[in-house]
Coordinates of C-alpha atoms in Angstrom, one line a residue:
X1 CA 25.6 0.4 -4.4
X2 CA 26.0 -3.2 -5.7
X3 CA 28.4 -5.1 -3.0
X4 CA 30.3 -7.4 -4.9
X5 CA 34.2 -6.7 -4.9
X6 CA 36.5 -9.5 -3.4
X7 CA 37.6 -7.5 -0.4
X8 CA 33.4 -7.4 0.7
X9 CA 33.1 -10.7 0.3
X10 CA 36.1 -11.6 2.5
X11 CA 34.0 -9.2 5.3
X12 CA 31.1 -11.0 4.8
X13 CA 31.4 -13.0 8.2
X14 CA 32.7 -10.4 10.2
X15 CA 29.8 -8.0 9.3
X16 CA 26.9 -10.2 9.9
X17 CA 27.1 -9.6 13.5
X18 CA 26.8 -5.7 13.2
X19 CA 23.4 -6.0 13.8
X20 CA 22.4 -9.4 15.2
X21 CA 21.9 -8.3 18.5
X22 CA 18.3 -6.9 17.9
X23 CA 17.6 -9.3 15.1
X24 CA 13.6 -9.5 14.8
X25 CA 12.0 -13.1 14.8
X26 CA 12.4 -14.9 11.2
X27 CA 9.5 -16.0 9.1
X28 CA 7.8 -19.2 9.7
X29 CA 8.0 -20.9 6.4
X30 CA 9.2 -19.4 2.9
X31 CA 8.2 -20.5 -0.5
X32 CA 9.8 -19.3 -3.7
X33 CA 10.6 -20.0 -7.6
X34 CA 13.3 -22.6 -6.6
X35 CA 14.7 -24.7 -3.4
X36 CA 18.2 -22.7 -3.3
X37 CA 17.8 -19.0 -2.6
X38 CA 20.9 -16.4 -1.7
X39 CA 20.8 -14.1 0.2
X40 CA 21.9 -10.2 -0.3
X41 CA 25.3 -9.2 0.6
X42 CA 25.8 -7.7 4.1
X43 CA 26.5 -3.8 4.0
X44 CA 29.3 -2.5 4.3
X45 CA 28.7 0.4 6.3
X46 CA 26.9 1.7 9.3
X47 CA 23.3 2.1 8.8
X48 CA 23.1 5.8 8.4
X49 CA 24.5 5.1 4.8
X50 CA 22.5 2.5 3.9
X51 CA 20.1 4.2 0.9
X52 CA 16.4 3.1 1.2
X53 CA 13.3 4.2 -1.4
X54 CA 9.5 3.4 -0.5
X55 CA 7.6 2.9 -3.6
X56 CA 3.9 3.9 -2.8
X57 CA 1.3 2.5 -5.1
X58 CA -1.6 4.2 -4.1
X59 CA -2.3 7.8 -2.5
X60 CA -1.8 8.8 1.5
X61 CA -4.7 9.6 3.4
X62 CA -6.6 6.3 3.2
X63 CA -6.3 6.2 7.0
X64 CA -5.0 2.2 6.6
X65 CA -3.3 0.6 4.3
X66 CA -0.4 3.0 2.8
X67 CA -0.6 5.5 5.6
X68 CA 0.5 2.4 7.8
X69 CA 3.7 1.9 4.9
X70 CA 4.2 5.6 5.2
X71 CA 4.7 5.1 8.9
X72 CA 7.2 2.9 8.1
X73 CA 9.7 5.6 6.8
X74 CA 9.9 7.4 10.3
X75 CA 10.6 4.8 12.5
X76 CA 13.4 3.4 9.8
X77 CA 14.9 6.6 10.9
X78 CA 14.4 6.9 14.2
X79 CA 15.5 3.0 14.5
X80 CA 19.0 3.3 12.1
X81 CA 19.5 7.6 11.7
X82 CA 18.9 6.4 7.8
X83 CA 17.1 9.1 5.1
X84 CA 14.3 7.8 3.9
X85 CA 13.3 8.9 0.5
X86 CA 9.3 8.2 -0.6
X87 CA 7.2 8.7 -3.8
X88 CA 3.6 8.5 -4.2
X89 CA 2.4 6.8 -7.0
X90 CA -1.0 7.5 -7.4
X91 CA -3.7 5.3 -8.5
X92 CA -2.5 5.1 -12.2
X93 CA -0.5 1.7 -12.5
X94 CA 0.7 2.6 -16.0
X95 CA 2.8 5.2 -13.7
X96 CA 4.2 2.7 -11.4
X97 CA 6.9 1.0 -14.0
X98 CA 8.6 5.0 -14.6
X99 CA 8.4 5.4 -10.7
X100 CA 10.6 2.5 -9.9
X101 CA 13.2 3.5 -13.0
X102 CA 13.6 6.7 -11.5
X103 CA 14.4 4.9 -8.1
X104 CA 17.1 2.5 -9.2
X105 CA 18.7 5.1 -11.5
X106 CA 19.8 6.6 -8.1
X107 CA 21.4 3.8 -6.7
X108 CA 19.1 3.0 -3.7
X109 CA 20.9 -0.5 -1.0
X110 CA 17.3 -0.7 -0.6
X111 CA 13.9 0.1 -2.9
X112 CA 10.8 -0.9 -0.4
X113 CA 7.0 -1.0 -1.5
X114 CA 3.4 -2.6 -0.3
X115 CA 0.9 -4.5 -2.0
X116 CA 0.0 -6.1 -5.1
X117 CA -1.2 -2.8 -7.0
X118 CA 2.5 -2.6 -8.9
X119 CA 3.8 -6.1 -9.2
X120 CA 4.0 -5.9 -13.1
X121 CA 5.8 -2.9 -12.9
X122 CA 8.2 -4.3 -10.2
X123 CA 8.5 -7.5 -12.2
X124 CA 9.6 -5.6 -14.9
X125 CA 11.8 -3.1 -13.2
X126 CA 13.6 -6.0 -11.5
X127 CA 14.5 -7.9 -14.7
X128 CA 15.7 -5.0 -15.9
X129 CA 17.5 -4.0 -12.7
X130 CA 18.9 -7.3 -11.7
X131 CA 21.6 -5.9 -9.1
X132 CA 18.6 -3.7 -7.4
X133 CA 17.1 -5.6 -3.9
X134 CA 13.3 -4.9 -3.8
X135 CA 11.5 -6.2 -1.0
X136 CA 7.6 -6.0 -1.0
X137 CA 6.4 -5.3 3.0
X138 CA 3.0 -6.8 2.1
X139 CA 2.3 -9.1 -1.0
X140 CA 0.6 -11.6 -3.1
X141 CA 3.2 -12.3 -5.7
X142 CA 3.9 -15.7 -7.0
X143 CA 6.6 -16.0 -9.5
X144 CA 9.2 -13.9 -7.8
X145 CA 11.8 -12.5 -9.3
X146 CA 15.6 -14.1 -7.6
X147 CA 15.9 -9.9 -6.7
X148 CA 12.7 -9.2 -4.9
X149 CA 11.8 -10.4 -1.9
X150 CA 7.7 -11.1 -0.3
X151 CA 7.0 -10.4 3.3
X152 CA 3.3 -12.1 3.0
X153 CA 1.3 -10.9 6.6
X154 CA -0.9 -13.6 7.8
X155 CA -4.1 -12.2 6.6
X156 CA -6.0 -14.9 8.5
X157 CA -4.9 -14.7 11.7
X158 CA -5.5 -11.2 12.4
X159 CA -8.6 -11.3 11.1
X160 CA -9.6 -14.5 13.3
X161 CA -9.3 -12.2 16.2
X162 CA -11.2 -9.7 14.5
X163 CA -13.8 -12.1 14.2
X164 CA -14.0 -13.2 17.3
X165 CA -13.5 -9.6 18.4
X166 CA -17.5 -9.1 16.3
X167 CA -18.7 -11.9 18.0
X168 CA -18.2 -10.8 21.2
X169 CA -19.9 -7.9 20.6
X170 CA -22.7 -9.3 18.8
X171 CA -23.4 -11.5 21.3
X172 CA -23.4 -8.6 23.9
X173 CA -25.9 -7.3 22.2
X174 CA -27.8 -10.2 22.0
X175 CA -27.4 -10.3 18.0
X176 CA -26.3 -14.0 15.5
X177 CA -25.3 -11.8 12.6
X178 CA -22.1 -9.6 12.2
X179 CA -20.9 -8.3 8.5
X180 CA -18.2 -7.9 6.4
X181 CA -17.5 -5.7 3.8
X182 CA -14.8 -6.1 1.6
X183 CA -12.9 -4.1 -1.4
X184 CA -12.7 -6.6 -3.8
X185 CA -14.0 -10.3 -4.3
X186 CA -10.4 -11.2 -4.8
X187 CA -8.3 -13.8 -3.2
X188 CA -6.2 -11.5 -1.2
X189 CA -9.4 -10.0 0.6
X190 CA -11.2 -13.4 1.2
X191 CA -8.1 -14.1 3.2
X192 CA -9.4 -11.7 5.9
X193 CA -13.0 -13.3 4.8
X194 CA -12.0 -16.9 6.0
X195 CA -10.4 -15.6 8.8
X196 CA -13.2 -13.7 10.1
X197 CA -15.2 -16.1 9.8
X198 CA -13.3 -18.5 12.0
X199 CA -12.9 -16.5 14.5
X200 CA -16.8 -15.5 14.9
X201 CA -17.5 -19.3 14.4
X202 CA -15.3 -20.0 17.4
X203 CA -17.0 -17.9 19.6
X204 CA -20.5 -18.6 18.4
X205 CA -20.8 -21.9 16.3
X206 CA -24.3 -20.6 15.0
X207 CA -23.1 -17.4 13.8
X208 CA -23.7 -16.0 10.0
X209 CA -21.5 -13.7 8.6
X210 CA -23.0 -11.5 5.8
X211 CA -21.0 -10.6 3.1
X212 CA -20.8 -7.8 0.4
X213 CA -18.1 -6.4 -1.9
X214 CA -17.6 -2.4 -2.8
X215 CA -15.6 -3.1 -5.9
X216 CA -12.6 -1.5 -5.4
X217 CA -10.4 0.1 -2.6
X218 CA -11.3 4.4 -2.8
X219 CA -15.1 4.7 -3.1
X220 CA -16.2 6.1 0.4
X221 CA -19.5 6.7 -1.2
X222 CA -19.9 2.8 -1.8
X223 CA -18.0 2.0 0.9
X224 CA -21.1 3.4 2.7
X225 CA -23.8 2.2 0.7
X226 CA -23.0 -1.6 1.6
X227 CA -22.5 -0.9 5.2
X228 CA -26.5 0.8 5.3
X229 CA -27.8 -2.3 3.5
X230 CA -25.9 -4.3 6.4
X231 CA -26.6 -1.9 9.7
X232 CA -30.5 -1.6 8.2
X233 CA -30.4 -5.1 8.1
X234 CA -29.9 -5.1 12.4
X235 CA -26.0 -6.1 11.8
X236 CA -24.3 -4.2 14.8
X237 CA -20.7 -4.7 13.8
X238 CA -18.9 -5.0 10.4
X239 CA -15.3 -5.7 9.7
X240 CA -14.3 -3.7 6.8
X241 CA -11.2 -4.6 4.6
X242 CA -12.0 -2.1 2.2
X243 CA -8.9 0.2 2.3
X244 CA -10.1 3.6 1.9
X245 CA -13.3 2.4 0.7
X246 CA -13.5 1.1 4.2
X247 CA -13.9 4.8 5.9
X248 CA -17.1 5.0 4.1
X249 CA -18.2 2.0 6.5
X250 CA -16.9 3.6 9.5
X251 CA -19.2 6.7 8.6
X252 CA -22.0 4.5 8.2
X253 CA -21.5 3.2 11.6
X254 CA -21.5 6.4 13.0
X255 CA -25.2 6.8 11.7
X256 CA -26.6 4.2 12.3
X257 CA -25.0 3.9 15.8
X258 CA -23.4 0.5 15.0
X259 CA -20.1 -0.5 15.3
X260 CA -17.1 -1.0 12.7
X261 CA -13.6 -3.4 13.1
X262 CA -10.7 -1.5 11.4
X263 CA -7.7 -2.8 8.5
X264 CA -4.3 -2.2 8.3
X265 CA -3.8 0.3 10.9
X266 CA -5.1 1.0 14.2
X267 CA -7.5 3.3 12.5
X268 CA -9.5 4.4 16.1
X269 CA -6.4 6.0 16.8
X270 CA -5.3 7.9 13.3
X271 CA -9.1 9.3 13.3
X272 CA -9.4 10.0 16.7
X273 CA -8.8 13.8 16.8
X274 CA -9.8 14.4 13.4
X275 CA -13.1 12.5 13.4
X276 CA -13.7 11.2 17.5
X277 CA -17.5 10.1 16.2
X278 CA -15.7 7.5 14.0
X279 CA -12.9 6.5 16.3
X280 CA -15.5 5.8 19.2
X281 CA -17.1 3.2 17.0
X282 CA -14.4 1.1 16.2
X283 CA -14.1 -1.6 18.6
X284 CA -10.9 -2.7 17.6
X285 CA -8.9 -2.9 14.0
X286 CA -6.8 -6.0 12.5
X287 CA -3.4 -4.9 12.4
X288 CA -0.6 -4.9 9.9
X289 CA 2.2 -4.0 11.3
X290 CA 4.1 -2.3 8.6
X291 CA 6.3 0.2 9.9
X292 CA 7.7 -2.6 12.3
X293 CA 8.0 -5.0 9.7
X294 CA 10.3 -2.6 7.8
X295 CA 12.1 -2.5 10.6
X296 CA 12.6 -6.1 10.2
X297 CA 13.6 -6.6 6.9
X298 CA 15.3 -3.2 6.9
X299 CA 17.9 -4.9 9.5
X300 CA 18.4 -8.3 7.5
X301 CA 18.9 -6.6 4.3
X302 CA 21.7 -4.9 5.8
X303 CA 23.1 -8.6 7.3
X304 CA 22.6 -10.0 4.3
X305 CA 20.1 -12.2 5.8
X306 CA 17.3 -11.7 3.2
X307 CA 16.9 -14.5 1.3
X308 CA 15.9 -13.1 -2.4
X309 CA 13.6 -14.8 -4.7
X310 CA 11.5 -15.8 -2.3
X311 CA 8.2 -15.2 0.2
X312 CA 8.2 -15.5 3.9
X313 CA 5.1 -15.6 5.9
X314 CA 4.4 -13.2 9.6
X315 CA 1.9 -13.7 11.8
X316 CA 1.3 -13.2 15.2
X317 CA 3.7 -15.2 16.9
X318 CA 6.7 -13.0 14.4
X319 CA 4.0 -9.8 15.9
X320 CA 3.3 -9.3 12.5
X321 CA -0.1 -8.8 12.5
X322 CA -2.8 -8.5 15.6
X323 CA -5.4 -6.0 16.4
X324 CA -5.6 -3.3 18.0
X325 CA -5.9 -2.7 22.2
X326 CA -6.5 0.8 22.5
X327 CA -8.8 2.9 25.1
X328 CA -11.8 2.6 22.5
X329 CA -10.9 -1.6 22.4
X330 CA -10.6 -1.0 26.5
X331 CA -14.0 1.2 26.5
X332 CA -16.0 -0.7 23.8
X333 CA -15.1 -4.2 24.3
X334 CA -16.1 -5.8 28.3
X335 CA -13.2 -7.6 30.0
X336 CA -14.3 -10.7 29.6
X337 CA -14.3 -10.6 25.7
X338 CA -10.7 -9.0 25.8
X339 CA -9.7 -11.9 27.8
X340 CA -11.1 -14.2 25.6
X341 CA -9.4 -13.1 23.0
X342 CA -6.1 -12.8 24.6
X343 CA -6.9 -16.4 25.0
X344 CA -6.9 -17.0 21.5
X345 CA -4.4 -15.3 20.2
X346 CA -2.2 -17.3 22.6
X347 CA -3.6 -20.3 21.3
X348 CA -2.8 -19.4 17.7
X349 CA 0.5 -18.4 18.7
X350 CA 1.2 -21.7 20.7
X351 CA -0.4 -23.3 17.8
X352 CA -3.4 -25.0 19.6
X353 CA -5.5 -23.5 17.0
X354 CA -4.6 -24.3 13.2
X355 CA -6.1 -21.9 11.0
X356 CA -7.1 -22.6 7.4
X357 CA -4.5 -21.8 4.9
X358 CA -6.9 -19.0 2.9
X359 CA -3.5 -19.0 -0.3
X360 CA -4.2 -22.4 -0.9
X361 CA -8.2 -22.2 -1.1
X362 CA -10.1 -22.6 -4.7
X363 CA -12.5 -20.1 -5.4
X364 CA -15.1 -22.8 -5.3
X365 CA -14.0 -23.6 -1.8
X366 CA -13.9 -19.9 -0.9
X367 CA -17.9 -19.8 -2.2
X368 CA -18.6 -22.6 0.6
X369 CA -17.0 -21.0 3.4
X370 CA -18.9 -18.1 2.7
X371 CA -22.3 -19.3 1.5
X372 CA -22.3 -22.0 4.7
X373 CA -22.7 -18.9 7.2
X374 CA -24.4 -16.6 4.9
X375 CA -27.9 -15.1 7.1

C-alpha cells in the first residue's frame, strides 16, 4: 500500500498522534547517504491493517540470533492485533534476492529483516522496489538505500557488560584470563571483541582476553573445538558471539565444567528445558533486544516517524541491548558482581563511561586492542 494521494497527505498531522502515546525512545545519533532524510508516510489505518513481512536470512533454531527476530513476530501481534507473515531464507544468499521479490509483489506497509547476510539482495530489491519501506532490525549497511532504514544495536555496550560480567567471575575463581570466541574475524564481531574487552579491563586492569575465530556462524562442531583449546588452556569463562556456532561453546562448557556468556538472546533461558546442563553454565548472555526493537520501529513506521535512508544507533540507555538477569545470572553470579555491574551499566547510560566507537576502528587498530591483552 503506497500512501501518497492528496487527501493522506492533508491527514498527515492529524494521524501522527495515533500512536504517540507509547512512542519508544529515539535513536541517539543517525548517519546516512545524505544530510536531508524523509520520513515514511503515516498510515492510514489502525494497526491491525498495517501489512508486515520478516525476511529471515538464515535458519531458526540457532538458539540466538534469528530465533530472537523470530520472537519479534509474536509480540508485533500481541502489541498491535497485526498478522505477521515470515519466511525462512536458509543459508543460500543467491536465495535471498527471489525471497524479498515475492514479498513486495504482495504489497506488504512494512518488509522487516536482521543482519547483514542479505544486504545485496535488499539493495537490489529496494532499487527495484522504490515505494517498498524495508527496515533492517540489526545491521551493518553503509550506502543505504533512501527506502531502507538501519537500526544498528550498540554491539559494544552490551558486550562491555558481558566483559565485566567474565571478569567477575574470573576473578572469583581466582583466574587473569577469560576467552572469546567469535564467528567471524569481521568487523561486525570485533565490535563485541572491543567491547568485551573493556569491560574485563575495567574490572581487572591486568586481565588478557584470549581470542580465537570459528570461521563462520553454524559449525557447532568448531564452535566446540575452539572453546576445548580455551577451557584446557584453564580459561573458566568464554563469551561466545558465534551465532549458532556459539552452542558448540556452550557444550564445551558443560564438559569441561566452565562457564559460557551468551549472544543475541537470553539463551540460559531458550535452553533451559531442553538442555538445563547448558543453561546452568551460562552466567549471563549479551542481549539484543530484537523483538522489542520491532516493536519500536514497527510503531514509527506507522507515524511516519522513520526516517528512510538512513542508520540510527540503540544502546542501553534506548534498552536496546543489555544482558541478561535471570535465575542462572542470580545463581551463578554473587551479589556483589551484579551490583557492580548495575553500576556500570548506569554509568554507560549516564554517560560517565565513553566507550570506544568499534565502526570507526581500522583493522590495524582492531589487531592492537586485541594483541595488547592477548595471554
Amino acid at each position: 500500500m503506497k500512501k501518497k494521494l492528496a487527501l493522506i497527505l492533508a491527514m498527515c498531522l492529524s494521524l501522527s498522534t495515533l500512536f504517540t502515546g507509547c512512542s519508544a525512545p529515539k535513536p541517539e545519533k543517525e548517519a546516512g547517504n545524505s544530510p536531508a532524510k524523509e520520513t515514511g508516510d503515516t498510515f492510514d489505518g489502525t494497526s491491525t491493517d498495517y501489512k508486515v513481512a520478516l525476511m529471515i536470512p538464515g535458519n531458526l533454531g540457532d538458539k540466538s540470533f534469528f530465533d530472537a527476530s523470530f520472537e519479534a513476530i509474536g509480540l508485533l501481534e500481541k502489541e498491535f492485533g497485526m498478522k505477521v507473515d515470515y519466511v525462512e531464507a536458509g543459508r543460500d544468499a543467491s536465495k535471498y534476492y527471489s525471497a524479498y521479490v515475492d514479498l513486495c509483489e504482495k504489497g506488504y506497509d512494512l518488509i522487516l529483516t536482521v543482519s547483514s547476510n542479505g544486504d545485496d539482495a535488499l539493495t537490489q530489491a529496494a532499487e527495484e522496489y522504490p515505494e517498498q519501506k524495508f527496515i533492517n532490525l540489526d545491521g551493518q549497511m553503509e550506502e543505504i538505500p533512501s527506502n531502507v532504514y538501519i537500526m544498528a544495536p550498540k554491539n559494544n555496550e552490551m558486550s562491555y557488560l558481558a566483559g565485566a560480567a567474565a571478569a567477575l567471575k574470573a576473578k572469583e575463581l581466582n583466574e587473569g584470563v577469560i576467552g572469546f570466541v567469535g564467528g567471524m574475524d569481521i568487523p561486525g564481531i570485533n565490535e563485541f571483541l572491543v567491547g568485551y574487552i573493556e569491560g574485563a579491563l575495567e574490572i581487572n586492569p591486568d586481565i588478557k582476553v584470549a581470542a580465537s575465530y570459528v570461521g563462520n556462524f553454524t559449525d557447532t562442531a568448531k564452535g566446540k573445538e575452539n572453546a576445548l583449546i580455551l577451557y584446557n588452556s584453564g580459561i573458566p569463562v568464554i563469551f561466545a558471539a558465534a551465532g549458532q556456532s556459539g552452542i558448540g561453546v556452550i557444550d564445551g562448557a558443560v564438559e569441561k565444567g566452565k562457564f559460557v556468556i551468551g549472544v543475541d538472546s537470553d539463551q540460559a533461558e531458550s535452553l533451559k528445558d531442553s538442555r538445563p546442563d547448558m543453561a546452568n553454565v551460562i552466567i549471563t548472555s549479551a542481549i539484543k533486544n530484537i523483538p522489542e526493537n520491532a516493536v519500536t520501529i514497527a510503531r514509527q513506521a506507522m507515524n511516519g516517524e522513520v526516517k528512510y535512508g538512513s542508520k540510527g544507533f540503540y544502546g542501553i540507555k534506548e534498552g536496546a541491548v543489555g544482558i541478561a538477569e535471570n535465575e542462572f545470572y542470580e545463581k551463578l553470579m554473587t551479589e556483589a558482581a551484579r551490583e557492580q555491574i548495575k553500576e556500570l551499566k548506569n554509568k554507560v547510560i549516564n554517560g560517565e563511561i565513553k566507550l570506544t566507537d568499534p565502526t570507526g576502528l581500522t583493522t590495524e587498530e582492531v589487531n592492537k586492542i586485541r594483541e595488547d591483552v592477548r595471554p
